[in-house]
């Protein structure tokens, strides 16, 4: 018995083939994953950096709260909350398209995971790297920008690729 591949070329009654439907679905999947990845990278890098700041207890608490909130609530529950609950609680959100809500849900969930990876990457660096930046006269922001984050991002590239595949799935 062999598979009949022509089934994908059959018309579904609306003038479109099943293969066209599949290509549209793949396009939407890539669009959602790409947009969510951008949201997750920006917020994840920011929150992960906040969690390692030496003299900013409020930013550390904000980063910790972000990770605890979005990492410990299952993704399906978060999508449900973003799509069904928040538009009921905040009526102006009814005008927000479902695409944006799903992107935010996936992006925030993944940003918490990326924040944890960024934090671990920064803390994996030798303490002397931070001191070297300070000895050069860099501010804390410059030390992170020019010394710590470039080295930490090299360390966390493998887990980041894994997160991108999780978003795609």
PDB file of C-alpha atoms in Angstrom:
ATOM      1  CA  UNK A   1       0.000   0.000   0.000  1.00  0.00           C
ATOM      2  CA  UNK A   2       1.399   3.411  -0.885  1.00  0.00           C
ATOM      3  CA  UNK A   3       0.449   6.902   0.148  1.00  0.00           C
ATOM      4  CA  UNK A   4      -1.453   9.026  -2.343  1.00  0.00           C
ATOM      5  CA  UNK A   5       0.347  12.380  -2.269  1.00  0.00           C
ATOM      6  CA  UNK A   6      -2.210  13.929  -4.598  1.00  0.00           C
ATOM      7  CA  UNK A   7      -4.491  14.453  -1.600  1.00  0.00           C
ATOM      8  CA  UNK A   8      -2.609  17.697  -0.905  1.00  0.00           C
ATOM      9  CA  UNK A   9      -3.583  19.010  -4.318  1.00  0.00           C
ATOM     10  CA  UNK A  10      -7.300  18.383  -3.823  1.00  0.00           C
ATOM     11  CA  UNK A  11      -9.587  21.381  -3.569  1.00  0.00           C
ATOM     12  CA  UNK A  12     -11.174  21.826  -0.133  1.00  0.00           C
ATOM     13  CA  UNK A  13     -14.308  23.419  -1.555  1.00  0.00           C
ATOM     14  CA  UNK A  14     -13.165  27.017  -1.217  1.00  0.00           C
ATOM     15  CA  UNK A  15     -10.887  27.070  -4.245  1.00  0.00           C
ATOM     16  CA  UNK A  16      -7.763  26.366  -2.216  1.00  0.00           C
ATOM     17  CA  UNK A  17      -5.767  23.180  -1.931  1.00  0.00           C
ATOM     18  CA  UNK A  18      -4.715  21.527   1.281  1.00  0.00           C
ATOM     19  CA  UNK A  19      -1.110  22.227   0.363  1.00  0.00           C
ATOM     20  CA  UNK A  20      -1.882  25.969   0.235  1.00  0.00           C
ATOM     21  CA  UNK A  21      -3.467  25.731   3.681  1.00  0.00           C
ATOM     22  CA  UNK A  22      -0.344  24.014   5.002  1.00  0.00           C
ATOM     23  CA  UNK A  23       1.953  26.681   3.559  1.00  0.00           C
ATOM     24  CA  UNK A  24      -0.205  29.401   5.119  1.00  0.00           C
ATOM     25  CA  UNK A  25      -0.022  27.633   8.481  1.00  0.00           C
ATOM     26  CA  UNK A  26       3.758  27.329   8.244  1.00  0.00           C
ATOM     27  CA  UNK A  27       3.978  31.024   7.457  1.00  0.00           C
ATOM     28  CA  UNK A  28       1.904  31.934  10.518  1.00  0.00           C
ATOM     29  CA  UNK A  29       3.981  29.598  12.667  1.00  0.00           C
ATOM     30  CA  UNK A  30       7.214  31.245  11.531  1.00  0.00           C
ATOM     31  CA  UNK A  31       5.758  34.731  11.996  1.00  0.00           C
ATOM     32  CA  UNK A  32       4.573  34.014  15.554  1.00  0.00           C
ATOM     33  CA  UNK A  33       7.844  32.287  16.479  1.00  0.00           C
ATOM     34  CA  UNK A  34       9.972  35.094  15.006  1.00  0.00           C
ATOM     35  CA  UNK A  35       8.063  37.898  16.711  1.00  0.00           C
ATOM     36  CA  UNK A  36       7.964  36.021  20.010  1.00  0.00           C
ATOM     37  CA  UNK A  37      11.703  35.394  19.713  1.00  0.00           C
ATOM     38  CA  UNK A  38      12.355  39.136  19.388  1.00  0.00           C
ATOM     39  CA  UNK A  39      10.204  39.895  22.439  1.00  0.00           C
ATOM     40  CA  UNK A  40      11.846  37.086  24.399  1.00  0.00           C
ATOM     41  CA  UNK A  41      15.414  38.088  23.542  1.00  0.00           C
ATOM     42  CA  UNK A  42      14.949  41.752  24.441  1.00  0.00           C
ATOM     43  CA  UNK A  43      13.071  41.143  27.692  1.00  0.00           C
ATOM     44  CA  UNK A  44      15.087  38.060  28.618  1.00  0.00           C
ATOM     45  CA  UNK A  45      18.439  39.821  28.205  1.00  0.00           C
ATOM     46  CA  UNK A  46      17.140  42.802  30.156  1.00  0.00           C
ATOM     47  CA  UNK A  47      15.653  40.801  33.033  1.00  0.00           C
ATOM     48  CA  UNK A  48      18.637  38.442  33.181  1.00  0.00           C
ATOM     49  CA  UNK A  49      20.952  41.427  33.411  1.00  0.00           C
ATOM     50  CA  UNK A  50      18.772  43.011  36.102  1.00  0.00           C
ATOM     51  CA  UNK A  51      19.119  39.857  38.186  1.00  0.00           C
ATOM     52  CA  UNK A  52      22.905  40.228  38.339  1.00  0.00           C
ATOM     53  CA  UNK A  53      23.244  43.959  39.036  1.00  0.00           C
ATOM     54  CA  UNK A  54      25.390  44.512  42.127  1.00  0.00           C
ATOM     55  CA  UNK A  55      23.891  47.686  43.640  1.00  0.00           C
ATOM     56  CA  UNK A  56      20.264  47.753  42.445  1.00  0.00           C
ATOM     57  CA  UNK A  57      18.044  45.723  44.763  1.00  0.00           C
ATOM     58  CA  UNK A  58      14.821  46.968  43.118  1.00  0.00           C
ATOM     59  CA  UNK A  59      15.936  45.871  39.660  1.00  0.00           C
ATOM     60  CA  UNK A  60      17.091  42.517  41.044  1.00  0.00           C
ATOM     61  CA  UNK A  61      13.661  42.038  42.636  1.00  0.00           C
ATOM     62  CA  UNK A  62      11.930  43.027  39.406  1.00  0.00           C
ATOM     63  CA  UNK A  63      13.994  40.497  37.440  1.00  0.00           C
ATOM     64  CA  UNK A  64      13.371  37.781  40.034  1.00  0.00           C
ATOM     65  CA  UNK A  65       9.625  38.474  40.078  1.00  0.00           C
ATOM     66  CA  UNK A  66       9.502  38.397  36.264  1.00  0.00           C
ATOM     67  CA  UNK A  67      11.224  35.023  36.104  1.00  0.00           C
ATOM     68  CA  UNK A  68       9.173  33.531  38.926  1.00  0.00           C
ATOM     69  CA  UNK A  69       5.887  34.742  37.451  1.00  0.00           C
ATOM     70  CA  UNK A  70       6.347  33.770  33.829  1.00  0.00           C
ATOM     71  CA  UNK A  71       8.446  30.653  34.310  1.00  0.00           C
ATOM     72  CA  UNK A  72       6.287  28.968  36.936  1.00  0.00           C
ATOM     73  CA  UNK A  73       2.916  29.326  35.225  1.00  0.00           C
ATOM     74  CA  UNK A  74       2.454  26.704  32.495  1.00  0.00           C
ATOM     75  CA  UNK A  75       2.520  28.084  28.963  1.00  0.00           C
ATOM     76  CA  UNK A  76      -0.945  26.803  28.064  1.00  0.00           C
ATOM     77  CA  UNK A  77      -2.399  28.585  31.109  1.00  0.00           C
ATOM     78  CA  UNK A  78      -0.603  31.804  30.138  1.00  0.00           C
ATOM     79  CA  UNK A  79      -1.940  31.648  26.577  1.00  0.00           C
ATOM     80  CA  UNK A  80      -5.435  31.058  27.963  1.00  0.00           C
ATOM     81  CA  UNK A  81      -5.080  34.054  30.302  1.00  0.00           C
ATOM     82  CA  UNK A  82      -3.768  36.350  27.545  1.00  0.00           C
ATOM     83  CA  UNK A  83      -6.399  35.273  25.025  1.00  0.00           C
ATOM     84  CA  UNK A  84      -9.536  34.880  27.146  1.00  0.00           C
ATOM     85  CA  UNK A  85      -9.100  36.474  30.576  1.00  0.00           C
ATOM     86  CA  UNK A  86      -7.227  39.742  29.997  1.00  0.00           C
ATOM     87  CA  UNK A  87      -9.583  41.017  27.266  1.00  0.00           C
ATOM     88  CA  UNK A  88     -12.498  40.477  29.677  1.00  0.00           C
ATOM     89  CA  UNK A  89     -10.727  42.211  32.575  1.00  0.00           C
ATOM     90  CA  UNK A  90      -9.351  45.070  30.448  1.00  0.00           C
ATOM     91  CA  UNK A  91     -11.956  45.882  27.746  1.00  0.00           C
ATOM     92  CA  UNK A  92      -9.526  47.942  25.594  1.00  0.00           C
ATOM     93  CA  UNK A  93      -7.578  44.707  25.018  1.00  0.00           C
ATOM     94  CA  UNK A  94     -10.495  43.359  22.956  1.00  0.00           C
ATOM     95  CA  UNK A  95      -9.161  45.437  20.070  1.00  0.00           C
ATOM     96  CA  UNK A  96      -5.752  43.711  20.225  1.00  0.00           C
ATOM     97  CA  UNK A  97      -5.509  40.990  17.564  1.00  0.00           C
ATOM     98  CA  UNK A  98      -5.049  37.391  18.649  1.00  0.00           C
ATOM     99  CA  UNK A  99      -1.699  37.274  16.846  1.00  0.00           C
ATOM    100  CA  UNK A 100      -0.273  39.934  19.191  1.00  0.00           C
ATOM    101  CA  UNK A 101      -1.667  38.206  22.278  1.00  0.00           C
ATOM    102  CA  UNK A 102      -0.078  34.889  21.351  1.00  0.00           C
ATOM    103  CA  UNK A 103       3.224  36.618  20.540  1.00  0.00           C
ATOM    104  CA  UNK A 104       3.193  38.307  23.957  1.00  0.00           C
ATOM    105  CA  UNK A 105       2.305  35.098  25.773  1.00  0.00           C
ATOM    106  CA  UNK A 106       5.041  33.089  24.057  1.00  0.00           C
ATOM    107  CA  UNK A 107       7.516  35.964  24.249  1.00  0.00           C
ATOM    108  CA  UNK A 108       7.024  36.587  27.976  1.00  0.00           C
ATOM    109  CA  UNK A 109       7.188  32.874  28.815  1.00  0.00           C
ATOM    110  CA  UNK A 110      10.364  32.407  26.801  1.00  0.00           C
ATOM    111  CA  UNK A 111      11.871  35.652  28.129  1.00  0.00           C
ATOM    112  CA  UNK A 112      11.777  34.203  31.638  1.00  0.00           C
ATOM    113  CA  UNK A 113      13.709  31.173  30.444  1.00  0.00           C
ATOM    114  CA  UNK A 114      16.203  33.339  28.560  1.00  0.00           C
ATOM    115  CA  UNK A 115      16.591  35.599  31.609  1.00  0.00           C
ATOM    116  CA  UNK A 116      17.637  32.587  33.631  1.00  0.00           C
ATOM    117  CA  UNK A 117      20.157  31.624  30.951  1.00  0.00           C
ATOM    118  CA  UNK A 118      21.565  35.161  30.761  1.00  0.00           C
ATOM    119  CA  UNK A 119      21.881  35.286  34.549  1.00  0.00           C
ATOM    120  CA  UNK A 120      23.681  31.952  34.587  1.00  0.00           C
ATOM    121  CA  UNK A 121      25.951  33.064  31.744  1.00  0.00           C
ATOM    122  CA  UNK A 122      26.943  36.262  33.531  1.00  0.00           C
ATOM    123  CA  UNK A 123      27.506  34.457  36.817  1.00  0.00           C
ATOM    124  CA  UNK A 124      29.616  31.826  35.042  1.00  0.00           C
ATOM    125  CA  UNK A 125      32.164  34.486  34.139  1.00  0.00           C
ATOM    126  CA  UNK A 126      35.154  34.948  36.443  1.00  0.00           C
ATOM    127  CA  UNK A 127      34.584  37.708  38.983  1.00  0.00           C
ATOM    128  CA  UNK A 128      37.740  39.367  37.701  1.00  0.00           C
ATOM    129  CA  UNK A 129      35.964  40.334  34.468  1.00  0.00           C
ATOM    130  CA  UNK A 130      33.674  42.704  36.358  1.00  0.00           C
ATOM    131  CA  UNK A 131      36.611  44.080  38.313  1.00  0.00           C
ATOM    132  CA  UNK A 132      38.611  44.587  35.120  1.00  0.00           C
ATOM    133  CA  UNK A 133      35.805  46.694  33.664  1.00  0.00           C
ATOM    134  CA  UNK A 134      35.636  48.755  36.820  1.00  0.00           C
ATOM    135  CA  UNK A 135      39.434  49.150  36.842  1.00  0.00           C
ATOM    136  CA  UNK A 136      39.228  50.522  33.292  1.00  0.00           C
ATOM    137  CA  UNK A 137      36.922  53.229  34.627  1.00  0.00           C
ATOM    138  CA  UNK A 138      33.762  51.847  33.049  1.00  0.00           C
ATOM    139  CA  UNK A 139      30.413  52.512  34.647  1.00  0.00           C
ATOM    140  CA  UNK A 140      28.273  49.517  35.558  1.00  0.00           C
ATOM    141  CA  UNK A 141      26.324  49.896  32.298  1.00  0.00           C
ATOM    142  CA  UNK A 142      29.538  50.091  30.264  1.00  0.00           C
ATOM    143  CA  UNK A 143      30.985  47.078  32.080  1.00  0.00           C
ATOM    144  CA  UNK A 144      27.931  45.053  31.145  1.00  0.00           C
ATOM    145  CA  UNK A 145      27.795  46.418  27.600  1.00  0.00           C
ATOM    146  CA  UNK A 146      31.452  45.999  26.669  1.00  0.00           C
ATOM    147  CA  UNK A 147      32.769  43.266  28.962  1.00  0.00           C
ATOM    148  CA  UNK A 148      30.210  40.974  30.589  1.00  0.00           C
ATOM    149  CA  UNK A 149      27.338  40.581  28.106  1.00  0.00           C
ATOM    150  CA  UNK A 150      29.452  39.816  25.012  1.00  0.00           C
ATOM    151  CA  UNK A 151      31.259  37.058  26.899  1.00  0.00           C
ATOM    152  CA  UNK A 152      28.092  35.731  28.534  1.00  0.00           C
ATOM    153  CA  UNK A 153      26.203  35.636  25.231  1.00  0.00           C
ATOM    154  CA  UNK A 154      28.918  33.417  23.760  1.00  0.00           C
ATOM    155  CA  UNK A 155      28.413  31.001  26.634  1.00  0.00           C
ATOM    156  CA  UNK A 156      24.626  30.846  26.264  1.00  0.00           C
ATOM    157  CA  UNK A 157      24.375  30.451  22.476  1.00  0.00           C
ATOM    158  CA  UNK A 158      23.670  26.673  22.693  1.00  0.00           C
ATOM    159  CA  UNK A 159      20.733  27.034  25.121  1.00  0.00           C
ATOM    160  CA  UNK A 160      19.419  29.993  23.104  1.00  0.00           C
ATOM    161  CA  UNK A 161      19.242  27.838  19.991  1.00  0.00           C
ATOM    162  CA  UNK A 162      17.323  25.272  22.011  1.00  0.00           C
ATOM    163  CA  UNK A 163      14.859  27.989  23.106  1.00  0.00           C
ATOM    164  CA  UNK A 164      14.369  29.070  19.501  1.00  0.00           C
ATOM    165  CA  UNK A 165      13.478  25.497  18.565  1.00  0.00           C
ATOM    166  CA  UNK A 166      11.047  25.317  21.502  1.00  0.00           C
ATOM    167  CA  UNK A 167       9.328  28.456  20.218  1.00  0.00           C
ATOM    168  CA  UNK A 168       9.021  26.963  16.769  1.00  0.00           C
ATOM    169  CA  UNK A 169       7.512  23.787  18.147  1.00  0.00           C
TER     170      UNK A 169
END
